[in-house]
Amino acid sequence: MGHQFSWFSFETPRQRKRSMEQYERSSFPHGTAQKTAIEGLLRQLVPEEKLPLALTCYLSGRDVYRDRYGQSEFDHPEERLEEVREELLTVLHPSLKWHWPLYLALIEADAAVGPELCYPSVEALRARAEELKATL
């Protein structure tokens, strides 16, 4: 009786664990330090949001930004930003939908960061969020 079984999953628990580890590695190619940096920035940018939910929203938007699933073709960068905005508005809690520019600013910054993990300051991210809010 100690086994968990999901009727809608065709993966064994071991396969599911391996899939989650693979997703985590692809989500944070610079390792645990990158995840820790993102979590720290999320705590400062959206303190009202519980960290697991904030991370889920961030990763959902970031996957669209990276076009991980190959579902979209973008002729202009603003098209990509608009699609990420739509994704964020879908996954964010209704009372926190106004946070979408903060998430989008962090997603943009993360896309440009290298292994040295030099993220912009929280103030710079907030300023970029205001720009995004005005243009999208």
C-alpha positions as MATLAB code, in Angstrom:
seq = 'MGHQFSWFSFETPRQRKRSMEQYERSSFPHGTAQKTAIEGLLRQLVPEEKLPLALTCYLSGRDVYRDRYGQSEFDHPEERLEEVREELLTVLHPSLKWHWPLYLALIEADAAVGPELCYPSVEALRARAEELKATL';
ca = [
       0.000    0.000    0.000;
       3.055    2.264    0.128;
       3.082    2.752   -3.653;
       1.645    5.873   -5.211;
      -0.064    5.389   -8.515;
      -1.438    8.082  -10.773;
      -4.027    6.872  -13.252;
      -3.170    9.738  -15.589;
       0.576    9.213  -15.629;
       2.469    6.709  -17.670;
       5.681    7.200  -15.718;
       6.960    5.192  -12.831;
       7.940    7.177   -9.718;
      11.589    6.752  -10.724;
      10.906    8.094  -14.219;
       8.915   11.003  -12.792;
      11.789   11.843  -10.417;
      14.272   11.673  -13.300;
      12.036   13.930  -15.413;
      11.831   16.479  -12.598;
      15.608   16.434  -12.136;
      16.101   16.918  -15.868;
      13.622   19.815  -15.885;
      15.401   21.421  -12.927;
      18.768   21.143  -14.710;
      17.355   22.700  -17.866;
      15.514   25.367  -15.861;
      18.661   26.425  -14.051;
      21.591   25.659  -16.370;
      23.975   27.478  -14.016;
      23.018   25.210  -11.139;
      21.854   25.734   -7.605;
      23.431   29.183   -7.372;
      21.194   30.386  -10.189;
      18.091   28.923   -8.553;
      19.034   30.560   -5.261;
      19.566   33.926   -6.985;
      16.190   33.721   -8.745;
      14.457   32.753   -5.503;
      16.075   35.694   -3.704;
      14.986   38.132   -6.394;
      11.448   36.718   -6.400;
      11.241   37.144   -2.614;
      12.147   40.820   -3.027;
      10.073   41.521   -6.142;
       6.870   39.737   -5.130;
       6.954   39.288   -1.348;
       3.156   38.816   -1.265;
       3.483   35.600   -3.263;
       4.498   32.319   -1.642;
       7.851   31.243   -3.050;
       6.766   27.900   -4.598;
       3.928   29.625   -6.442;
       6.129   32.553   -7.469;
       8.721   30.121   -8.813;
       6.039   28.218  -10.728;
       4.721   31.428  -12.304;
       8.254   32.528  -13.142;
       9.126   29.176  -14.746;
       5.880   29.103  -16.738;
       6.592   32.524  -18.197;
      10.245   31.728  -18.726;
       9.390   28.562  -20.664;
       7.243   30.621  -23.031;
      10.009   33.240  -23.331;
      12.510   30.563  -24.285;
       9.906   28.973  -26.569;
      10.823   25.671  -24.966;
       7.963   23.846  -26.638;
       8.481   25.313  -30.120;
       4.885   26.456  -30.380;
       5.464   30.006  -31.575;
       7.432   31.888  -34.142;
       8.223   35.492  -33.358;
       9.058   38.097  -35.984;
       9.590   40.838  -33.404;
      10.774   40.711  -29.782;
       7.626   42.468  -28.559;
       5.558   39.522  -29.851;
       7.488   37.220  -27.544;
       7.003   39.606  -24.621;
       3.278   39.822  -25.333;
       2.969   36.030  -25.363;
       4.832   35.783  -22.050;
       2.532   38.459  -20.624;
      -0.500   36.410  -21.657;
       0.982   33.295  -20.032;
       1.682   35.164  -16.809;
      -1.836   36.574  -16.691;
      -3.091   33.004  -17.040;
      -1.020   31.524  -14.198;
      -1.001   34.401  -11.699;
      -3.573   34.532   -8.926;
      -6.299   37.054   -9.852;
      -5.448   39.383   -6.962;
      -1.778   39.430   -8.008;
      -2.126   39.850  -11.787;
      -0.514   43.278  -11.504;
       2.801   41.472  -10.823;
       3.216   40.348  -14.443;
       5.697   43.147  -15.352;
       7.940   42.179  -12.421;
       8.061   38.559  -13.526;
       8.661   39.582  -17.130;
      11.536   41.894  -16.154;
      13.160   39.041  -14.223;
      12.618   36.608  -17.111;
      14.331   39.039  -19.498;
      17.229   39.558  -17.097;
      17.669   35.821  -16.584;
      17.795   35.247  -20.349;
      20.766   37.610  -20.582;
      22.678   36.360  -17.533;
      25.792   34.234  -17.915;
      27.512   31.791  -15.590;
      28.774   34.690  -13.441;
      25.100   35.349  -12.470;
      25.296   39.143  -12.519;
      21.621   39.979  -12.178;
      20.405   43.584  -12.182;
      19.436   45.110   -8.859;
      15.863   44.898   -7.624;
      15.504   48.619   -8.340;
      16.648   48.119  -11.946;
      14.210   45.225  -12.358;
      11.376   47.362  -10.970;
      12.285   50.166  -13.392;
      12.277   47.728  -16.320;
       8.916   46.384  -15.110;
       7.478   49.906  -15.277;
       8.768   50.255  -18.853;
       7.201   46.926  -19.817;
       3.909   47.889  -18.194;
       3.826   51.120  -20.215;
       4.653   49.459  -23.548;
       2.687   46.211  -23.416;
];
